Amino acid sequence: MISNSDTSPNATALVHNSASKSEAQSPAPFEESTVTTIATTMSPDQVKRFFNTDQSVDDSSDQPLSHTGLEELVPSISKESVFSALDADELNGNNKRVISLTAQWNGKKLPFEVDLDYTIGELKNKLMELTNVEPKRQKLMLVRGKFPEDHVVLSTLALKNNQTFLMMGTPEAKVIKAPEVMPDVLNDLDEDYTPDDEAFASMAQNQKSLKSTISKCKINIMNELRPGKKLLVLDLDYTLIDCKALNNSLVEVMRPGLHDFLAVCYEHYDIVIWSQTSWRALEAKVTTIGLLTHPDYKISFVMDISTMFSVLSQRDGKPFRHQVKALDIIWTKFPQYSARNTIHIDDLSRNFAMNPRSGLKISAFKNGAVSRHTDRELFHLARYLVDISKASDFKELDHKGWKSHRKNSSL
C-alpha cells in the first residue's frame, strides 16, 4: 500500500517532474471517480512499474489496491501517461486479465488469448476448439511438475505472457479405435504358430517377396545408430501398449514399466519400433505415449506395415498365408546388424517366420486397465536383455528359454 505520507525519492521526483511540466502545459486533471477506477484496477506490480517505486507497495497479493495514497500521485500525471502504462480497457472498468499463449501441436504453432480467470478445464475446451482434440486426449506441457486438475484457475499458476507450450493429442476424426486389420492376418489370435527354423524362409516366392520389399523400402533415421550397440526390434501393439485402450488414460495404455524398460535397454541396444499398422496410426501412437521425446532414450527409427509382406507357410499341415517382419530388410540397409547381434520382441510368433531364431515371444498386454496391476513382463524382459547383451553371438542363444531366466530374476 502507498501511504499518504509517502516521500520516497522516486515518488517525490515523479510528482516534482510532473508539476514542473505542468507549468508549461497542465495535464488534463482526473476526476475522483477516475482515481478510484485506476486504484481498483491496478495490481501492486502495476503500481510499482507505473510509479517507478519499490517502496510501500504490498506485493504479497495481486489483488487491486484501494485508492488511498494514489490521490496525491494520480492528479499530477497526465491522462496520456496513464493510458500508456495501463490498458485502456482497464480504465473503462474491464478488469479481465488476458494473456497470450502459443500451443505447439502436430507441427503447428497455434497462438491464442486466454483469460487468467479460466480454469484448466476451460483452457482444454479452448484448445479443443483450435485442434478438435478432446480434453481427455490432451497432454499439455504447460507447467513444471504434476499437471494441475481441471478445476485449478490459471491465475494461480506461474504462466507468462507469450508463453509457448507443447501439446500432444489426436483429433477426434483420427482417433485410433483399434489396430488395422489385414485380410490375411488374425491380429488377436496367434495360436502359438512358430515355423520351423528354415522350413520355408528360403522358398523362392518368399525370397522374391523379400527382395521386392527391400528394393521399395526406405528407412528414415531419426537418431543416429551407435557403433558397438546391438539391435532391439520391438513390436508396438500388445507388446508395449494396449492399443484397444487408446481412448483411456496413458497409464492404462502403456505396459507397466515401459519408459524404464526402454531407458535400460538403450544403454546396450539401438531401438527400433516395428508396428503392424499404417504410418499415420503408428505416428499418432508413438507421439501420444511420448516415445519420441523421452530424455532417457532415443528411438533410432520406426517401421510400419508397408515394410511387411505376405508369405506362404504351413500350419497344422495346411497352407497358411500371413504377413511377416523380415529382419533381413534392416540387415540389408544396415550391414552392421545381423542375426549375431539382433533380437526381435513380439507378441505374435508368426512375425518371426523369416528369422525364427532371432525372435522372442512376449505375452500380449491386453485389458490394460486391469492387467497393469499384475503385469511385470517388461521388468523381467529388461533383465534378460541386459544379461544377453554381453553375448558375442545371439545365434547361439535359445530365446525360448527366456521365461526360465525370468523365474530366476529378482525383479
Coordinates of C-alpha atoms in Angstrom, one line a residue:
M1 CA 0.0 0.0 0.0
I2 CA 1.3 3.5 -0.8
S3 CA 0.7 5.7 2.2
N4 CA -0.5 9.4 2.1
S5 CA 2.8 10.4 3.7
D6 CA 5.0 8.6 1.1
T7 CA 8.1 10.8 0.5
S8 CA 10.2 8.2 -1.3
P9 CA 12.7 9.8 -3.7
N10 CA 11.1 8.2 -6.8
A11 CA 7.6 9.2 -5.9
T12 CA 8.7 12.8 -4.9
A13 CA 10.7 13.1 -8.1
L14 CA 7.8 11.9 -10.1
V15 CA 5.5 14.4 -8.6
H16 CA 8.1 17.2 -8.9
N17 CA 8.8 16.5 -12.5
S18 CA 5.2 16.2 -13.3
A19 CA 4.5 19.5 -11.5
S20 CA 7.3 21.2 -13.4
K21 CA 5.9 20.1 -16.7
S22 CA 2.5 21.3 -15.8
E23 CA 3.9 24.9 -15.6
A24 CA 4.4 24.7 -19.4
Q25 CA 1.3 22.6 -20.1
S26 CA -1.1 21.5 -17.4
P27 CA -2.3 17.9 -17.8
A28 CA -5.9 17.3 -18.0
P29 CA -7.0 16.6 -14.4
F30 CA -8.5 13.3 -13.3
E31 CA -11.9 13.3 -11.6
E32 CA -12.1 11.5 -8.3
S33 CA -14.0 8.6 -9.9
T34 CA -11.2 8.1 -12.3
V35 CA -8.7 7.9 -9.4
T36 CA -10.9 5.2 -7.8
T37 CA -11.1 3.3 -11.1
I38 CA -7.3 3.3 -11.5
A39 CA -6.8 2.3 -7.9
T40 CA -9.2 -0.6 -8.1
T41 CA -7.8 -2.0 -11.4
M42 CA -4.1 -1.7 -10.7
S43 CA -2.3 -4.5 -9.0
P44 CA 0.7 -3.9 -6.7
D45 CA 3.0 -5.0 -9.5
Q46 CA 1.5 -2.5 -11.9
V47 CA 1.8 0.3 -9.3
K48 CA 5.5 -0.5 -8.9
R49 CA 6.1 -0.4 -12.6
F50 CA 3.9 2.7 -13.3
F51 CA 5.1 4.9 -10.4
N52 CA 8.7 3.6 -10.6
T53 CA 8.9 2.8 -6.9
D54 CA 9.7 -0.2 -4.9
Q55 CA 8.6 1.3 -1.6
S56 CA 5.4 1.0 0.4
V57 CA 3.8 -1.5 -2.1
D58 CA 2.4 -4.7 -0.7
D59 CA 3.1 -7.2 -3.4
S60 CA 2.2 -10.2 -1.3
S61 CA -1.1 -10.2 -3.1
D62 CA -2.1 -9.5 -6.7
Q63 CA -5.4 -8.0 -5.7
P64 CA -6.4 -4.4 -6.6
L65 CA -5.3 -1.6 -4.3
S66 CA -7.5 0.9 -2.5
H67 CA -7.1 4.4 -3.9
T68 CA -5.7 5.8 -0.7
G69 CA -2.3 7.3 -1.5
L70 CA -2.9 7.5 -5.2
E71 CA -4.9 10.7 -4.7
E72 CA -1.6 12.7 -4.5
L73 CA 0.1 10.9 -7.3
V74 CA -2.5 10.4 -10.0
P75 CA -3.8 14.0 -10.4
S76 CA -0.2 15.2 -11.1
I77 CA 0.2 12.8 -14.1
S78 CA -1.3 13.3 -17.5
K79 CA -4.0 11.0 -18.8
E80 CA -1.7 10.2 -21.7
S81 CA 0.9 8.8 -19.3
V82 CA -1.6 6.6 -17.5
F83 CA -3.0 5.2 -20.8
S84 CA 0.5 4.3 -21.9
A85 CA 1.0 2.3 -18.8
L86 CA -2.4 0.7 -18.4
D87 CA -4.6 -0.9 -21.0
A88 CA -7.5 1.4 -21.8
D89 CA -10.0 -1.3 -21.1
E90 CA -8.8 -1.4 -17.5
L91 CA -9.6 2.3 -17.2
N92 CA -13.0 1.7 -18.5
G93 CA -13.7 -0.8 -15.8
N94 CA -13.0 -4.0 -17.6
N95 CA -11.0 -6.0 -15.1
K96 CA -10.4 -9.1 -17.2
R97 CA -6.7 -10.2 -17.2
V98 CA -5.8 -11.8 -20.5
I99 CA -2.5 -13.4 -21.6
S100 CA -1.3 -14.7 -24.9
L101 CA -0.2 -18.3 -25.2
T102 CA 1.0 -20.4 -28.1
A103 CA 0.4 -24.2 -28.4
Q104 CA 2.8 -26.2 -30.4
W105 CA 0.8 -29.2 -31.8
N106 CA 1.2 -31.5 -34.7
G107 CA 3.9 -29.4 -36.2
K108 CA 1.9 -26.2 -36.0
K109 CA 2.1 -23.1 -33.8
L110 CA -1.4 -22.0 -32.6
P111 CA -1.4 -18.6 -30.8
F112 CA -4.4 -17.6 -28.8
E113 CA -5.5 -15.5 -25.8
V114 CA -7.0 -16.8 -22.6
D115 CA -8.5 -15.1 -19.5
L116 CA -6.5 -15.8 -16.4
D117 CA -9.8 -16.5 -14.6
Y118 CA -10.2 -19.6 -16.8
T119 CA -9.8 -23.0 -15.2
I120 CA -7.6 -25.7 -16.7
G121 CA -10.8 -27.4 -17.9
E122 CA -11.8 -24.2 -19.8
L123 CA -8.4 -24.0 -21.3
K124 CA -8.7 -27.5 -22.6
N125 CA -12.1 -26.6 -24.1
K126 CA -10.4 -23.7 -25.8
L127 CA -7.7 -25.9 -27.2
M128 CA -10.4 -28.4 -28.4
E129 CA -11.9 -25.5 -30.5
L130 CA -8.5 -25.0 -32.1
T131 CA -7.4 -28.6 -32.7
N132 CA -10.5 -30.8 -32.4
V133 CA -8.6 -32.8 -29.8
E134 CA -11.0 -33.7 -26.9
P135 CA -9.8 -32.6 -23.4
K136 CA -9.4 -36.2 -22.2
R137 CA -6.9 -36.9 -25.0
Q138 CA -4.9 -33.7 -24.5
K139 CA -1.4 -33.8 -22.9
L140 CA -0.1 -30.3 -22.1
M141 CA 3.5 -29.4 -21.2
L142 CA 2.3 -26.2 -19.6
V143 CA 3.8 -26.2 -16.1
R144 CA 6.6 -28.0 -14.3
G145 CA 5.8 -31.0 -12.1
K146 CA 2.4 -32.7 -11.9
F147 CA -0.2 -31.2 -14.2
P148 CA -3.0 -29.4 -12.3
E149 CA -6.5 -30.7 -12.1
D150 CA -9.3 -29.3 -14.3
H151 CA -10.7 -27.0 -11.6
V152 CA -7.4 -25.1 -11.0
V153 CA -7.6 -21.5 -12.1
L154 CA -4.9 -20.2 -14.5
S155 CA -4.1 -17.2 -12.3
T156 CA -2.8 -19.5 -9.6
L157 CA -0.2 -20.9 -12.0
A158 CA 3.2 -19.4 -12.9
L159 CA 2.2 -18.7 -16.5
K160 CA 3.9 -16.0 -18.6
N161 CA 2.5 -13.8 -21.3
N162 CA 3.5 -15.0 -24.7
Q163 CA 4.4 -18.4 -23.3
T164 CA 4.8 -21.3 -25.7
F165 CA 4.0 -24.9 -24.6
L166 CA 3.9 -28.3 -26.2
M167 CA 0.5 -30.1 -26.7
M168 CA 0.0 -33.7 -27.7
G169 CA -3.2 -35.4 -28.7
T170 CA -5.1 -36.9 -31.6
P171 CA -8.0 -35.1 -33.3
E172 CA -11.4 -36.9 -32.9
A173 CA -11.5 -37.8 -36.6
K174 CA -8.2 -39.5 -36.4
V175 CA -8.6 -41.4 -33.1
I176 CA -7.2 -44.9 -33.3
K177 CA -10.0 -47.2 -32.2
A178 CA -8.1 -50.4 -32.8
P179 CA -5.2 -51.7 -34.8
E180 CA -5.8 -52.0 -38.5
V181 CA -6.9 -55.5 -39.5
M182 CA -5.3 -57.0 -42.5
P183 CA -7.5 -59.5 -44.5
D184 CA -4.9 -62.3 -44.2
V185 CA -3.8 -61.7 -40.7
L186 CA -5.6 -62.5 -37.4
N187 CA -4.2 -59.8 -35.2
D188 CA -5.8 -61.1 -32.0
L189 CA -5.1 -64.8 -32.5
D190 CA -1.6 -66.2 -32.6
E191 CA -2.3 -69.9 -31.8
D192 CA 1.4 -70.1 -30.9
Y193 CA 2.3 -70.7 -34.5
T194 CA 6.1 -70.9 -34.9
P195 CA 7.5 -72.1 -38.3
D196 CA 10.5 -74.5 -38.3
D197 CA 13.8 -72.7 -38.3
E198 CA 14.5 -72.8 -42.0
A199 CA 11.4 -74.7 -43.3
F200 CA 10.3 -72.0 -45.7
A201 CA 12.4 -68.9 -45.4
S202 CA 14.3 -69.8 -48.4
M203 CA 11.3 -70.7 -50.6
A204 CA 11.6 -69.0 -54.0
Q205 CA 8.3 -67.0 -53.6
N206 CA 9.1 -65.8 -50.2
Q207 CA 12.6 -64.7 -51.2
K208 CA 11.2 -62.9 -54.2
S209 CA 8.8 -61.0 -51.9
L210 CA 11.7 -60.2 -49.6
K211 CA 13.8 -58.7 -52.3
S212 CA 10.9 -56.7 -53.7
T213 CA 10.2 -55.2 -50.3
I214 CA 13.9 -54.4 -49.7
S215 CA 14.1 -52.5 -53.0
K216 CA 11.0 -50.4 -52.2
C217 CA 11.7 -49.8 -48.5
K218 CA 13.2 -46.6 -47.4
I219 CA 14.1 -46.2 -43.7
N220 CA 14.4 -42.7 -42.3
I221 CA 16.9 -42.5 -39.4
M222 CA 15.5 -40.4 -36.5
N223 CA 18.5 -40.8 -34.2
E224 CA 22.0 -41.9 -35.2
L225 CA 22.9 -45.5 -34.9
R226 CA 25.7 -46.0 -32.4
P227 CA 28.8 -48.1 -33.1
G228 CA 29.1 -51.2 -30.9
K229 CA 25.4 -51.4 -29.9
K230 CA 23.3 -54.4 -30.6
L231 CA 19.8 -54.0 -32.1
L232 CA 16.5 -54.4 -30.4
V233 CA 13.4 -54.5 -32.6
L234 CA 10.2 -54.0 -30.7
D235 CA 6.6 -54.6 -31.8
L236 CA 4.2 -51.9 -30.5
D237 CA 0.6 -53.2 -30.2
Y238 CA 0.0 -55.6 -27.3
T239 CA 3.8 -55.7 -26.8
L240 CA 4.4 -52.2 -25.4
I241 CA 0.8 -50.9 -25.3
D242 CA -2.8 -52.0 -25.1
C243 CA -3.9 -50.5 -28.4
K244 CA -7.6 -51.0 -27.6
A245 CA -7.3 -48.8 -24.6
L246 CA -6.1 -45.7 -26.5
N247 CA -9.3 -43.9 -25.5
N248 CA -8.3 -44.3 -21.9
S249 CA -5.6 -42.7 -19.8
L250 CA -2.0 -43.2 -20.8
V251 CA -1.4 -45.2 -17.6
E252 CA -3.9 -47.8 -18.9
V253 CA -2.5 -47.7 -22.4
M254 CA 1.2 -48.2 -21.6
R255 CA 2.5 -51.5 -20.4
P256 CA 3.9 -51.1 -16.8
G257 CA 7.5 -50.0 -16.7
L258 CA 7.5 -49.1 -20.4
H259 CA 9.7 -46.0 -20.2
D260 CA 12.1 -47.5 -17.7
F261 CA 12.4 -50.6 -19.8
L262 CA 13.4 -48.6 -22.9
A263 CA 15.8 -46.5 -20.9
V264 CA 17.6 -49.6 -19.5
C265 CA 17.7 -51.3 -22.9
Y266 CA 19.0 -48.1 -24.6
E267 CA 22.3 -48.4 -22.7
H268 CA 23.0 -51.6 -24.7
Y269 CA 20.9 -51.5 -27.8
D270 CA 19.8 -49.3 -30.6
I271 CA 16.0 -49.4 -30.5
V272 CA 13.6 -49.8 -33.4
I273 CA 9.8 -49.8 -33.3
W274 CA 8.1 -52.0 -35.9
S275 CA 4.3 -51.8 -35.9
Q276 CA 1.8 -53.8 -38.0
T277 CA -0.3 -50.6 -38.6
S278 CA -0.3 -47.7 -41.1
W279 CA 2.2 -44.9 -40.8
R280 CA -0.5 -42.5 -39.7
A281 CA -1.6 -44.8 -36.9
L282 CA 2.0 -45.5 -35.8
E283 CA 2.9 -41.9 -35.7
A284 CA -0.1 -41.0 -33.6
K285 CA 0.6 -43.8 -31.1
V286 CA 4.3 -43.1 -30.6
T287 CA 3.7 -39.4 -30.3
T288 CA 0.8 -39.7 -27.8
I289 CA 2.7 -42.0 -25.4
G290 CA 5.9 -39.9 -25.7
L291 CA 8.3 -42.5 -27.2
L292 CA 10.0 -39.9 -29.4
T293 CA 10.6 -37.2 -26.9
H294 CA 11.7 -39.1 -23.7
P295 CA 15.0 -37.7 -22.3
D296 CA 16.4 -41.1 -21.2
Y297 CA 16.4 -43.0 -24.5
K298 CA 16.1 -42.4 -28.2
I299 CA 14.3 -44.4 -31.0
S300 CA 16.6 -45.0 -33.9
F301 CA 13.8 -45.4 -36.5
V302 CA 10.3 -46.8 -36.8
M303 CA 8.8 -49.1 -39.4
D304 CA 5.1 -49.6 -40.3
I305 CA 3.1 -52.2 -42.1
S306 CA 4.3 -51.1 -45.5
T307 CA 7.6 -52.9 -44.8
M308 CA 5.9 -56.2 -44.2
F309 CA 4.9 -58.7 -46.8
S310 CA 2.9 -61.9 -47.0
V311 CA 4.5 -65.4 -47.0
L312 CA 3.1 -68.8 -47.6
S313 CA 3.8 -71.4 -44.9
Q314 CA 2.0 -74.3 -43.2
R315 CA 0.1 -74.6 -40.0
D316 CA -1.3 -78.0 -38.9
G317 CA -0.2 -79.4 -42.3
K318 CA -2.3 -76.9 -44.3
P319 CA -1.2 -73.8 -46.3
F320 CA -1.3 -70.7 -44.3
R321 CA -0.7 -67.1 -45.6
H322 CA 0.3 -64.4 -43.2
Q323 CA 2.5 -61.3 -43.0
V324 CA 6.0 -61.2 -41.5
K325 CA 8.5 -58.8 -40.2
A326 CA 11.7 -59.8 -42.0
L327 CA 14.8 -58.6 -40.2
D328 CA 16.8 -59.1 -43.5
I329 CA 15.3 -55.7 -44.6
I330 CA 17.1 -54.0 -41.7
W331 CA 20.2 -56.1 -42.1
T332 CA 20.5 -55.2 -45.8
K333 CA 20.1 -51.5 -45.1
F334 CA 22.5 -51.5 -42.1
P335 CA 25.1 -54.3 -42.5
Q336 CA 26.5 -53.7 -39.0
Y337 CA 23.5 -55.6 -37.8
S338 CA 22.8 -59.3 -38.4
A339 CA 21.5 -62.4 -36.6
R340 CA 24.6 -62.2 -34.4
N341 CA 23.5 -59.0 -32.6
T342 CA 19.8 -58.6 -33.3
I343 CA 16.7 -59.6 -31.2
H344 CA 13.1 -59.1 -32.2
I345 CA 10.4 -58.9 -29.5
D346 CA 6.8 -59.5 -30.5
D347 CA 3.6 -61.0 -29.1
L348 CA 2.9 -62.8 -32.4
S349 CA 5.5 -65.5 -33.1
R350 CA 4.4 -65.8 -36.8
N351 CA 6.1 -62.4 -37.3
F352 CA 9.4 -64.2 -36.8
A353 CA 8.8 -66.6 -39.7
M354 CA 11.7 -65.4 -41.8
N355 CA 14.1 -65.2 -38.9
P356 CA 12.8 -67.5 -36.2
R357 CA 15.9 -67.8 -34.1
S358 CA 16.1 -64.0 -33.7
G359 CA 12.6 -63.8 -32.2
L360 CA 11.4 -63.7 -28.6
K361 CA 7.7 -64.1 -28.0
I362 CA 6.3 -62.0 -25.2
S363 CA 2.8 -62.4 -23.6
A364 CA 0.2 -60.0 -25.1
F365 CA -0.7 -56.9 -23.0
K366 CA -4.5 -56.6 -23.2
N367 CA -7.2 -55.1 -21.0
G368 CA -4.6 -52.7 -19.6
A369 CA -7.0 -51.2 -17.1
V370 CA -7.0 -54.5 -15.2
S371 CA -3.8 -56.3 -16.2
R372 CA -1.5 -53.4 -15.5
H373 CA -1.8 -54.2 -11.8
T374 CA -0.1 -57.6 -12.2
D375 CA 1.8 -57.3 -15.5
R376 CA 5.6 -57.5 -14.9
E377 CA 6.7 -58.7 -18.3
L378 CA 8.9 -55.7 -19.2
F379 CA 10.7 -55.7 -15.9
H380 CA 11.7 -59.3 -16.4
L381 CA 12.5 -58.9 -20.1
A382 CA 14.8 -55.9 -19.3
R383 CA 16.9 -58.2 -17.0
Y384 CA 17.1 -60.8 -19.7
L385 CA 18.1 -58.3 -22.5
V386 CA 20.8 -56.7 -20.3
D387 CA 22.2 -60.1 -19.5
I388 CA 22.4 -61.4 -23.1
S389 CA 23.8 -58.1 -24.3
K390 CA 27.2 -59.4 -23.2
A391 CA 26.9 -62.4 -25.6
S392 CA 29.2 -62.3 -28.7
D393 CA 26.7 -64.2 -30.9
F394 CA 22.9 -64.2 -30.4
K395 CA 22.7 -67.2 -32.8
E396 CA 24.0 -69.3 -30.1
L397 CA 21.1 -68.4 -27.8
D398 CA 17.7 -70.0 -27.5
H399 CA 15.3 -67.2 -26.6
K400 CA 12.5 -69.7 -26.0
G401 CA 14.1 -70.3 -22.6
W402 CA 13.9 -66.6 -21.5
K403 CA 11.0 -67.4 -19.2
S404 CA 13.1 -69.7 -17.1
H405 CA 15.6 -66.8 -16.8
R406 CA 12.6 -64.7 -15.7
K407 CA 11.9 -67.0 -12.8
N408 CA 15.4 -66.6 -11.5
S409 CA 15.1 -62.8 -11.7
S410 CA 14.9 -60.8 -8.5
L411 CA 12.7 -58.1 -10.1

